[in-house]
Tab-separated table of N, CA and C in Angstrom:
chain	number	residue	atom	x	y	z
A	1	PHE	N	107.572	90.259	97.213
A	1	PHE	CA	107.903	89.625	96.182
A	1	PHE	C	109.114	89.917	95.494
A	2	HIS	N	110.333	88.818	93.982
A	2	HIS	CA	111.134	88.486	93.524
A	2	HIS	C	109.726	89.770	92.496
A	3	VAL	N	109.871	90.361	91.419
A	3	VAL	CA	110.010	91.591	90.518
A	3	VAL	C	109.394	89.782	89.486
A	4	ASP	N	109.728	89.471	89.253
A	4	ASP	CA	109.621	87.621	88.381
A	4	ASP	C	108.632	86.949	89.647
A	5	CYS	N	108.399	87.101	90.380
A	5	CYS	CA	107.109	86.215	90.841
A	5	CYS	C	106.068	86.934	91.680
A	6	PHE	N	105.792	88.305	91.285
A	6	PHE	CA	104.637	88.800	91.338
A	6	PHE	C	103.655	89.064	89.544
A	7	LYS	N	102.911	87.671	90.798
A	7	LYS	CA	102.195	87.082	88.641
A	7	LYS	C	100.205	86.915	90.264
A	8	CYS	N	99.575	87.111	89.756
A	8	CYS	CA	98.772	87.134	89.468
A	8	CYS	C	98.072	85.403	90.014
A	9	ALA	N	96.893	85.676	91.133
A	9	ALA	CA	97.310	84.690	91.940
A	9	ALA	C	95.720	83.693	91.021
A	10	LYS	N	95.365	84.369	89.171
A	10	LYS	CA	94.490	83.180	88.999
A	10	LYS	C	95.029	83.218	88.227
A	11	CYS	N	95.109	83.690	87.196
A	11	CYS	CA	95.701	83.331	85.927
A	11	CYS	C	97.394	83.890	85.681
A	12	ARG	N	97.713	83.430	87.307
A	12	ARG	CA	99.386	83.536	87.098
A	12	ARG	C	99.745	84.145	85.946
A	13	ASN	N	99.659	85.548	85.808
A	13	ASN	CA	100.456	86.619	84.715
A	13	ASN	C	101.144	87.502	85.071
A	14	GLN	N	102.414	88.051	85.121
A	14	GLN	CA	102.956	88.571	85.069
A	14	GLN	C	101.628	90.466	86.171
A	15	VAL	N	102.308	90.895	86.875
A	15	VAL	CA	101.819	91.772	87.338
A	15	VAL	C	102.522	92.657	87.534
A	16	THR	N	102.481	93.547	86.999
A	16	THR	CA	103.439	95.036	86.800
A	16	THR	C	102.421	97.301	87.727
A	17	ALA	N	103.175	97.432	87.456
A	17	ALA	CA	103.403	98.987	88.769
A	17	ALA	C	102.360	99.175	88.090
A	18	ASP	N	102.433	99.374	86.957
A	18	ASP	CA	101.495	99.378	86.212
A	18	ASP	C	99.674	99.814	85.630
A	19	THR	N	99.515	97.193	86.755
A	19	THR	CA	98.431	96.571	86.301
A	19	THR	C	97.319	97.660	87.274
A	20	ASN	N	96.172	97.167	87.173
A	20	ASN	CA	95.668	98.487	87.808
A	20	ASN	C	94.488	96.555	88.681
A	21	LEU	N	95.365	96.258	90.218
A	21	LEU	CA	95.789	94.708	91.189
A	21	LEU	C	94.523	95.021	91.911
A	22	LEU	N	93.521	94.526	92.281
A	22	LEU	CA	92.886	93.635	93.969
A	22	LEU	C	94.859	93.219	94.663
A	23	LEU	N	94.422	93.316	95.903
A	23	LEU	CA	95.769	92.832	96.529
A	23	LEU	C	94.510	91.580	97.515
A	24	LEU	N	94.756	89.886	98.004
A	24	LEU	CA	93.900	89.477	99.111
A	24	LEU	C	94.645	89.432	99.775
A	25	SER	N	94.242	88.780	100.599
A	25	SER	CA	93.735	89.324	102.469
A	25	SER	C	95.573	88.654	103.004
A	26	ASP	N	95.633	87.685	102.269
A	26	ASP	CA	96.597	86.642	102.373
A	26	ASP	C	98.048	87.397	101.527
A	27	GLY	N	98.427	88.707	100.667
A	27	GLY	CA	98.782	89.915	99.771
A	27	GLY	C	99.184	89.773	98.485
A	28	SER	N	98.598	88.430	98.214
A	28	SER	CA	98.964	87.836	96.873
A	28	SER	C	98.134	88.396	96.484
A	29	PRO	N	98.338	88.991	94.881
A	29	PRO	CA	97.762	90.278	93.752
A	29	PRO	C	96.098	89.486	92.809
A	30	ILE	N	95.804	90.240	92.286
A	30	ILE	CA	94.927	89.961	91.654
A	30	ILE	C	94.435	90.501	90.514
A	31	CYS	N	94.883	90.571	89.304
A	31	CYS	CA	94.507	91.445	88.531
A	31	CYS	C	93.358	92.014	87.940
A	32	ALA	N	92.989	93.413	87.076
A	32	ALA	CA	91.749	93.376	86.702
A	32	ALA	C	91.351	92.851	86.052
A	33	ASN	N	91.701	91.781	85.118
A	33	ASN	CA	90.902	91.181	84.166
A	33	ASN	C	90.861	89.645	85.009
A	34	CYS	N	90.857	89.606	86.338
A	34	CYS	CA	90.886	87.967	87.190
A	34	CYS	C	89.949	88.430	88.320
A	35	SER	N	89.753	89.535	88.225
A	35	SER	CA	88.862	90.236	89.478
A	35	SER	C	87.412	89.467	89.908
A	36	TYR	N	86.816	89.479	90.837
A	36	TYR	CA	85.614	89.011	91.311
A	36	TYR	C	84.153	89.550	91.142
A	37	CYS	N	83.832	89.058	91.514
A	37	CYS	CA	82.189	89.906	90.774
A	37	CYS	C	80.957	90.136	91.590
A	38	CYS	N	80.606	90.374	92.229
A	38	CYS	CA	79.878	90.735	93.768
A	38	CYS	C	78.600	89.182	93.480
A	39	ASN	N	78.613	88.544	94.807
A	39	ASN	CA	77.778	87.432	94.116
A	39	ASN	C	75.689	88.012	94.168
A	40	VAL	N	75.989	89.410	94.890
A	40	VAL	CA	74.694	90.082	94.704
A	40	VAL	C	74.308	91.652	93.176
A	41	CYS	N	75.794	92.038	93.296
A	41	CYS	CA	74.957	93.154	91.950
A	41	CYS	C	75.831	92.474	90.742
A	42	HIS	N	76.612	91.266	90.486
A	42	HIS	CA	77.358	90.789	89.688
A	42	HIS	C	77.961	91.485	88.991
A	43	LEU	N	78.855	92.553	89.823
A	43	LEU	CA	79.344	93.973	88.575
A	43	LEU	C	80.834	93.266	89.499
A	44	PRO	N	81.919	93.587	88.586
A	44	PRO	CA	83.167	93.580	88.939
A	44	PRO	C	83.678	94.738	90.378
A	45	ILE	N	84.457	93.327	91.025
A	45	ILE	CA	85.235	94.117	92.408
A	45	ILE	C	86.102	94.681	92.302
A	46	LEU	N	86.311	95.929	92.118
A	46	LEU	CA	87.893	96.360	92.235
A	46	LEU	C	88.050	97.106	93.156
A	47	ASP	N	87.141	97.359	94.181
A	47	ASP	CA	88.156	98.125	95.644
A	47	ASP	C	87.892	96.891	96.798
A	48	GLU	N	87.299	97.504	98.367
A	48	GLU	CA	87.174	96.886	98.671
A	48	GLU	C	86.293	94.960	98.891
A	49	ALA	N	86.824	94.225	99.088
A	49	ALA	CA	86.134	92.746	98.583
A	49	ALA	C	86.043	91.534	99.904
A	50	ILE	N	84.827	91.287	100.534
A	50	ILE	CA	84.471	90.594	101.294
A	50	ILE	C	84.335	89.325	100.680
A	51	MET	N	85.213	88.673	101.822
A	51	MET	CA	84.617	86.569	101.390
A	51	MET	C	84.588	85.894	101.906
A	52	ALA	N	83.330	85.016	101.284
A	52	ALA	CA	82.843	84.647	102.595
A	52	ALA	C	82.446	83.285	101.622
A	53	GLY	N	84.089	82.221	101.775
A	53	GLY	CA	83.147	81.065	101.336
A	53	GLY	C	83.746	80.773	100.422
A	54	ASP	N	83.679	80.110	98.819
A	54	ASP	CA	83.926	80.622	97.607
A	54	ASP	C	83.209	82.141	96.571
A	55	ASP	N	81.997	82.722	97.527
A	55	ASP	CA	81.686	83.638	97.368
A	55	ASP	C	82.073	85.339	97.445
A	56	SER	N	81.715	85.953	96.849
A	56	SER	CA	82.617	87.377	96.860
A	56	SER	C	81.368	88.257	97.095
A	57	TYR	N	81.599	89.488	97.573
A	57	TYR	CA	81.105	90.919	97.075
A	57	TYR	C	81.389	91.797	97.717
A	58	HIS	N	80.576	92.793	97.108
A	58	HIS	CA	81.221	94.423	97.783
A	58	HIS	C	81.158	94.989	99.228
A	59	ALA	N	82.207	95.514	99.642
A	59	ALA	CA	81.464	95.909	100.624
A	59	ALA	C	80.658	96.174	101.311
A	60	TYR	N	79.860	96.923	100.692
A	60	TYR	CA	78.870	97.339	100.034
A	60	TYR	C	77.222	96.983	100.349
A	61	CYS	N	77.175	95.481	99.583
A	61	CYS	CA	76.332	95.164	99.502
A	61	CYS	C	75.875	93.732	99.919
A	62	PHE	N	77.557	93.542	101.599
A	62	PHE	CA	77.453	92.773	102.218
A	62	PHE	C	76.280	92.657	103.059
A	63	LYS	N	75.300	92.476	103.411
A	63	LYS	CA	74.234	93.541	103.778
A	63	LYS	C	72.427	91.351	104.140
A	64	CYS	N	72.305	91.438	105.293
A	64	CYS	CA	71.469	91.007	106.228
A	64	CYS	C	70.077	90.331	105.160
A	65	LYS	N	70.056	88.909	104.292
A	65	LYS	CA	69.093	88.738	104.642
A	65	LYS	C	67.251	88.948	104.670
A	66	VAL	N	67.703	89.396	105.549
A	66	VAL	CA	66.414	90.437	107.095
A	66	VAL	C	66.189	91.203	106.963
A	67	CYS	N	67.200	91.875	107.644
A	67	CYS	CA	66.623	93.129	108.617
A	67	CYS	C	67.822	94.319	107.030
A	68	LYS	N	68.773	94.050	106.135
A	68	LYS	CA	69.094	94.812	105.300
A	68	LYS	C	70.023	95.452	105.466
A	69	ASN	N	70.446	95.458	106.047
A	69	ASN	CA	71.459	96.341	106.953
A	69	ASN	C	72.874	95.337	106.660
A	70	ARG	N	73.833	96.657	106.368
A	70	ARG	CA	75.211	96.033	106.354
A	70	ARG	C	75.694	95.782	107.309
A	71	ILE	N	77.004	94.299	106.520
A	71	ILE	CA	77.164	93.646	108.179
A	71	ILE	C	78.831	93.787	108.276
A	72	ASP	N	78.478	95.140	108.867
A	72	ASP	CA	80.299	95.956	108.701
A	72	ASP	C	81.445	95.143	109.787
A	73	GLU	N	80.374	94.221	110.977
A	73	GLU	CA	82.046	94.353	112.379
A	73	GLU	C	82.404	92.264	111.114
A	74	LEU	N	81.929	92.074	110.449
A	74	LEU	CA	81.950	90.565	109.672
A	74	LEU	C	82.141	89.685	110.809
A	75	VAL	N	81.166	89.587	111.660
A	75	VAL	CA	80.354	88.233	112.534
A	75	VAL	C	78.574	88.319	111.380
A	76	PHE	N	78.971	87.055	110.835
A	76	PHE	CA	77.401	86.536	110.181
A	76	PHE	C	77.686	85.528	110.019
A	77	ALA	N	75.931	84.663	109.656
A	77	ALA	CA	76.239	83.418	109.611
A	77	ALA	C	75.170	83.214	108.127
A	78	LYS	N	76.565	82.027	107.820
A	78	LYS	CA	76.148	81.722	106.094
A	78	LYS	C	75.281	80.554	106.084
A	79	THR	N	74.120	81.026	104.436
A	79	THR	CA	74.170	80.041	105.566
A	79	THR	C	73.469	79.537	103.913
A	80	SER	N	72.319	78.241	103.496
A	80	SER	CA	72.246	77.805	102.179
A	80	SER	C	71.555	78.897	102.244
A	81	GLN	N	70.000	79.127	102.868
A	81	GLN	CA	69.169	80.604	102.215
A	81	GLN	C	70.021	81.803	102.195
A	82	GLY	N	71.332	81.205	102.189
A	82	GLY	CA	71.507	83.501	102.347
A	82	GLY	C	72.391	84.000	102.965
A	83	ILE	N	72.970	85.535	103.884
A	83	ILE	CA	73.648	85.380	104.730
A	83	ILE	C	72.826	86.658	105.242
A	84	TYR	N	72.961	86.398	106.769
A	84	TYR	CA	71.966	86.902	108.896
A	84	TYR	C	73.301	87.531	109.249
A	85	CYS	N	72.459	88.818	110.053
A	85	CYS	CA	73.910	89.351	111.221
A	85	CYS	C	73.398	88.388	111.958
A	86	MET	N	74.123	88.245	113.049
A	86	MET	CA	73.747	87.207	114.429
A	86	MET	C	72.423	87.038	114.608
A	87	SER	N	71.730	88.805	115.091
A	87	SER	CA	70.561	88.995	115.498
A	87	SER	C	69.948	88.269	115.072
A	88	CYS	N	69.787	88.428	113.537
A	88	CYS	CA	68.984	87.721	113.045
A	88	CYS	C	68.679	85.834	112.681
A	89	HIS	N	70.058	86.183	112.954
A	89	HIS	CA	70.633	84.567	112.805
A	89	HIS	C	69.937	83.515	114.278
A	90	SER	N	70.429	84.378	115.068
A	90	SER	CA	69.910	84.177	116.452
A	90	SER	C	68.444	83.902	116.275
A	91	GLU	N	67.660	85.008	115.891
A	91	GLU	CA	65.855	84.958	116.216
A	91	GLU	C	65.138	83.856	114.288
A	92	ARG	N	66.086	83.593	114.011
A	92	ARG	CA	66.180	82.743	112.926
A	92	ARG	C	65.785	80.874	113.530
A	93	MET	N	67.126	81.113	113.925
A	93	MET	CA	66.832	79.691	115.008
A	93	MET	C	66.421	79.420	115.577
A	94	ILE	N	64.927	79.798	116.924
A	94	ILE	CA	64.499	80.401	117.972
A	94	ILE	C	63.607	79.307	117.332
A	95	LYS	N	63.600	80.101	115.303
A	95	LYS	CA	62.242	80.205	115.199
A	95	LYS	C	62.033	78.863	114.518
A	96	ILE	N	63.175	78.300	113.752
A	96	ILE	CA	63.082	76.839	113.475
A	96	ILE	C	62.568	75.942	114.710
A	97	ARG	N	64.000	76.442	115.559
A	97	ARG	CA	64.062	74.870	117.537
A	97	ARG	C	62.504	74.374	117.551
A	98	LYS	N	61.576	76.051	117.823
A	98	LYS	CA	59.697	76.135	118.162
A	98	LYS	C	59.321	75.216	117.455
A	99	HIS	N	59.829	75.589	115.801
A	99	HIS	CA	59.176	74.779	114.952
A	99	HIS	C	58.817	73.157	114.823
A	100	THR	N	60.166	72.231	115.593
A	100	THR	CA	60.653	71.758	114.719
A	100	THR	C	60.287	70.145	116.225
A	101	GLN	N	60.449	71.962	117.575
A	101	GLN	CA	59.365	71.074	118.967
A	101	GLN	C	57.895	70.741	118.770
A	102	LYS	N	57.456	71.375	117.961
A	102	LYS	CA	55.984	71.536	118.426
A	102	LYS	C	55.658	70.519	117.221
A	103	LYS	N	57.036	69.729	116.680
A	103	LYS	CA	56.600	68.643	115.352
A	103	LYS	C	56.550	67.532	115.757
A	104	ALA	N	57.994	67.815	117.004
A	104	ALA	CA	58.473	66.373	117.670
A	104	ALA	C	57.234	66.598	118.627
A	105	GLU	N	55.952	67.229	119.247
A	105	GLU	CA	55.543	66.805	120.196
A	105	GLU	C	53.961	66.966	119.341
A	106	ARG	N	53.698	67.183	117.882
A	106	ARG	CA	52.478	66.412	117.641
A	106	ARG	C	53.249	65.976	116.880
A	107	GLU	N	53.762	64.288	117.357
A	107	GLU	CA	53.755	62.747	116.310
A	107	GLU	C	53.984	62.066	117.243
A	108	LYS	N	54.128	62.405	119.133
A	108	LYS	CA	53.797	61.557	119.387
A	108	LYS	C	52.785	60.446	120.249
């Protein structure tokens, strides 16, 4: 970055070496005033963040809805019901398919 181009990706204010900032995965800086809030605990994220679509999480808050294990490998399923590790998501999908199949058989 040129010194004059080093600006917060959200508010576009100049970021200096003295500014407390985060870096996005693309290298863009975010100033502390614009930091993201965790979707789980709702506190500002001032260190490592996990971004899933428009949602942001502390790394330690990013857990499976079912088993509550932390999702470290960043392979997960995000649904309207929440975040799932792949193991719990697979079990959930099997149950949904069985339920849909039984419902279809009853309707015949």
